[in-house]
C-alpha positions as CSV (number, residue, x, y, z in Angstrom):
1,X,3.2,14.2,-11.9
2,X,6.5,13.9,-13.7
3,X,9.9,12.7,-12.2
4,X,13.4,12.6,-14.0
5,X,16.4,11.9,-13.2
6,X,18.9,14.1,-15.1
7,X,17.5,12.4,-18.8
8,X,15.8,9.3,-17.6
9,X,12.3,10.0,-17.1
10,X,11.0,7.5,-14.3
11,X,7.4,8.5,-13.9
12,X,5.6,10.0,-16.6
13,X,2.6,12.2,-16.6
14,X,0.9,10.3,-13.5
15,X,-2.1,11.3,-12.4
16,X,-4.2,9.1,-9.6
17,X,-6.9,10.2,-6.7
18,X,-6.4,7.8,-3.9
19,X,-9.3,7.2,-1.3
20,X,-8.9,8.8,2.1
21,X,-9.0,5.3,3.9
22,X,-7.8,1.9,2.0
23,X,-5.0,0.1,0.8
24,X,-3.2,0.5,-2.5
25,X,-0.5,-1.8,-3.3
26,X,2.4,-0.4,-5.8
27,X,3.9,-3.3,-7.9
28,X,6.8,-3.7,-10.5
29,X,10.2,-4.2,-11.1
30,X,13.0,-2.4,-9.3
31,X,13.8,1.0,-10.5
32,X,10.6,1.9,-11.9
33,X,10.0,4.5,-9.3
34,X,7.3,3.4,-6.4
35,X,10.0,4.6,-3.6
36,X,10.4,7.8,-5.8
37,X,6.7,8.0,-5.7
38,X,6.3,7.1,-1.9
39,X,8.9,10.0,-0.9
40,X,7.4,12.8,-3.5
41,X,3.4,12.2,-1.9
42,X,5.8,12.5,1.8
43,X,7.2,15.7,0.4
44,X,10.7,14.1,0.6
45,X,11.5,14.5,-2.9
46,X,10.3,18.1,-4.3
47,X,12.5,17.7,-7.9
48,X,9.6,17.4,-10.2
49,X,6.7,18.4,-12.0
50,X,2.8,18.2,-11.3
51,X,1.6,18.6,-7.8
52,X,1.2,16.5,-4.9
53,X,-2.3,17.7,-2.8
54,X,-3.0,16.4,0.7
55,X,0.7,14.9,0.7
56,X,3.6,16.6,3.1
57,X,5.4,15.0,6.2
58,X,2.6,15.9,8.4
59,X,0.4,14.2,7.2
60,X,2.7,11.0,6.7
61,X,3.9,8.4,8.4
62,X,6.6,6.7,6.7
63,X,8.5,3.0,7.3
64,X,11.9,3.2,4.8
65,X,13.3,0.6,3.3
66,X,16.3,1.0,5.6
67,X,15.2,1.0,9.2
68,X,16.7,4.6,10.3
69,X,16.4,3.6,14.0
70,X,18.1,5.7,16.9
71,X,20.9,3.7,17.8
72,X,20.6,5.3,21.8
73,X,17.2,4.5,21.9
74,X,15.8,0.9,23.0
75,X,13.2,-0.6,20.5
76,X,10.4,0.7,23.0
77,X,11.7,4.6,23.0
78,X,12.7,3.9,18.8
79,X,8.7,3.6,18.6
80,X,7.6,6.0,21.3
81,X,9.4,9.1,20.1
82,X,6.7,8.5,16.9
83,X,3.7,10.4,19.1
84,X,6.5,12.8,20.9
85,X,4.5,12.0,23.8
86,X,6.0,9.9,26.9
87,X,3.0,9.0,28.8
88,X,1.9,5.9,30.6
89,X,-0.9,5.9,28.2
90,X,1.3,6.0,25.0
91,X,4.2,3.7,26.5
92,X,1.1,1.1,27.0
93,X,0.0,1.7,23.1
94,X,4.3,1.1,21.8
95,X,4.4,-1.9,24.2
96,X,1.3,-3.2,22.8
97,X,2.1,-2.7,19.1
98,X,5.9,-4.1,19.7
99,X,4.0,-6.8,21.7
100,X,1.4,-7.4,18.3
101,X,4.6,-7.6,16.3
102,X,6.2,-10.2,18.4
103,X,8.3,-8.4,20.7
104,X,8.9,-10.0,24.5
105,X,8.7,-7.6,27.4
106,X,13.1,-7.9,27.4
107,X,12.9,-7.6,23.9
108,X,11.7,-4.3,23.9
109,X,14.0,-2.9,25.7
110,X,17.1,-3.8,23.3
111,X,19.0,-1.4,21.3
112,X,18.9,-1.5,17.8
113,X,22.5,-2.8,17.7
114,X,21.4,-5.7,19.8
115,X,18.5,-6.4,17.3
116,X,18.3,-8.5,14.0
117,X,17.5,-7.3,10.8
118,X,13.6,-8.4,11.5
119,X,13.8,-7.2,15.0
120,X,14.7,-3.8,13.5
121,X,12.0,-4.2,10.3
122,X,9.2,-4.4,13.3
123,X,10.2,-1.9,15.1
124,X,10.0,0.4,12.6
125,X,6.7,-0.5,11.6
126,X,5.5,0.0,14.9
127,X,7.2,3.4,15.0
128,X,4.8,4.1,11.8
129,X,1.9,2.8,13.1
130,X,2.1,5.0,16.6
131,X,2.6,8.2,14.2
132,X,-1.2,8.0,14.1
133,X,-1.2,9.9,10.8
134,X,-3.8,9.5,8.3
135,X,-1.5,8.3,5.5
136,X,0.7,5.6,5.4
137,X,3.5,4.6,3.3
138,X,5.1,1.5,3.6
139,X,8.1,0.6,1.2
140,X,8.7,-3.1,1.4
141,X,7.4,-3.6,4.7
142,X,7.9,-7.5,4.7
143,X,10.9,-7.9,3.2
144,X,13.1,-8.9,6.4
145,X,10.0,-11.2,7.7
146,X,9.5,-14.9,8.0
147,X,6.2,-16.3,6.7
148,X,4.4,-15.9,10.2
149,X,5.3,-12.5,10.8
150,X,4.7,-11.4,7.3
151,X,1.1,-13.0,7.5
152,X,0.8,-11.0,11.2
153,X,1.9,-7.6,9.9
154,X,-0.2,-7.8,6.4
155,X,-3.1,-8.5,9.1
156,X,-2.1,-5.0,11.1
157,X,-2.0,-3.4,7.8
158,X,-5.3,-4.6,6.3
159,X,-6.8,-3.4,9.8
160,X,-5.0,-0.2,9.8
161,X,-6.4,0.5,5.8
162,X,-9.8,0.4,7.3
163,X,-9.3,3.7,9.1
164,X,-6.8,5.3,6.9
165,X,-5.2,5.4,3.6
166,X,-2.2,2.9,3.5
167,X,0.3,3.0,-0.2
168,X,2.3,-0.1,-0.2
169,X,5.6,-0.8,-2.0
């Protein structure tokens, strides 16, 4: 795989088989290109050479950087619309993985505007997680967390990795 932007090169002749279950952790300074990677292996990005196999947004479930939350939607409905699938069963399994994350029953039924940056950084992993895919991509899942949260979530992900493949940023 080989990605440039106009003539700066910022992944070069990568190759790498990753596991179908486990979790890989992408390291380094900003701007070497581990989002770039994330969004080519979700088919986001298709401006470069080398091929992706077993990659493609349906077999993704992706948690951004930025939060890309529906501003109608409460934090319950922001994770729900992840399985397309309104039931009493999956409204238990949102509330339960809000609930995992820290949310309080009222909580979950704020809007996004109404929400602080970690608020919003939660819901979106939980939106991720109810995907249910069997690849995960997670670019800087932590970063709006406090110490106890970020120790909770790296729990959900270790757990998660056990079952399916999880690529870290």
């Amino acid at each position: 795989l080989t990605k440039r932007f106009g003539k700066k090169t910022i992944i070069s002749e990568l190759s790498y088989r990753f596991s179908d279950k486990g979790l890989y952790v992408l390291r380094g300074k900003s701007g070497i290109g581990k989002t770039t990677l994330l969004r080519i292996i979700a088919g986001l990005d298709k401006d470069y050479s080398g091929e992706i196999i077993d990659g493609g947004i349906g077999r993704i479930s992706f948690a951004f950087q930025e939060y890309r939350l529906f501003p109608q939607l409460s934090a319950l409905e922001n994770v729900m619309i992840a399985s397309k699938d309104d039931s009493d069963a999956n409204k238990s399994m949102a509330m339960d993985l809000l609930s995992q994350l820290g949310f309080s029953f009222e909580e979950m039924s704020l809007l996004p505007s109404e929400l602080s940056g970690g608020m919003k950084q939660r819901v979106s992993l939980a939106r991720t997680f109810m995907k249910n895919a069997p690849v995960i991509l997670l670019d800087e899942p932590t970063k709006e967390l406090d110490a106890v949260l970020c120790r909770q979530v790296c729990e959900m992900i270790k757990k998660i990795a056990e079952d399916k493949l999880v690529i870290l940023v």
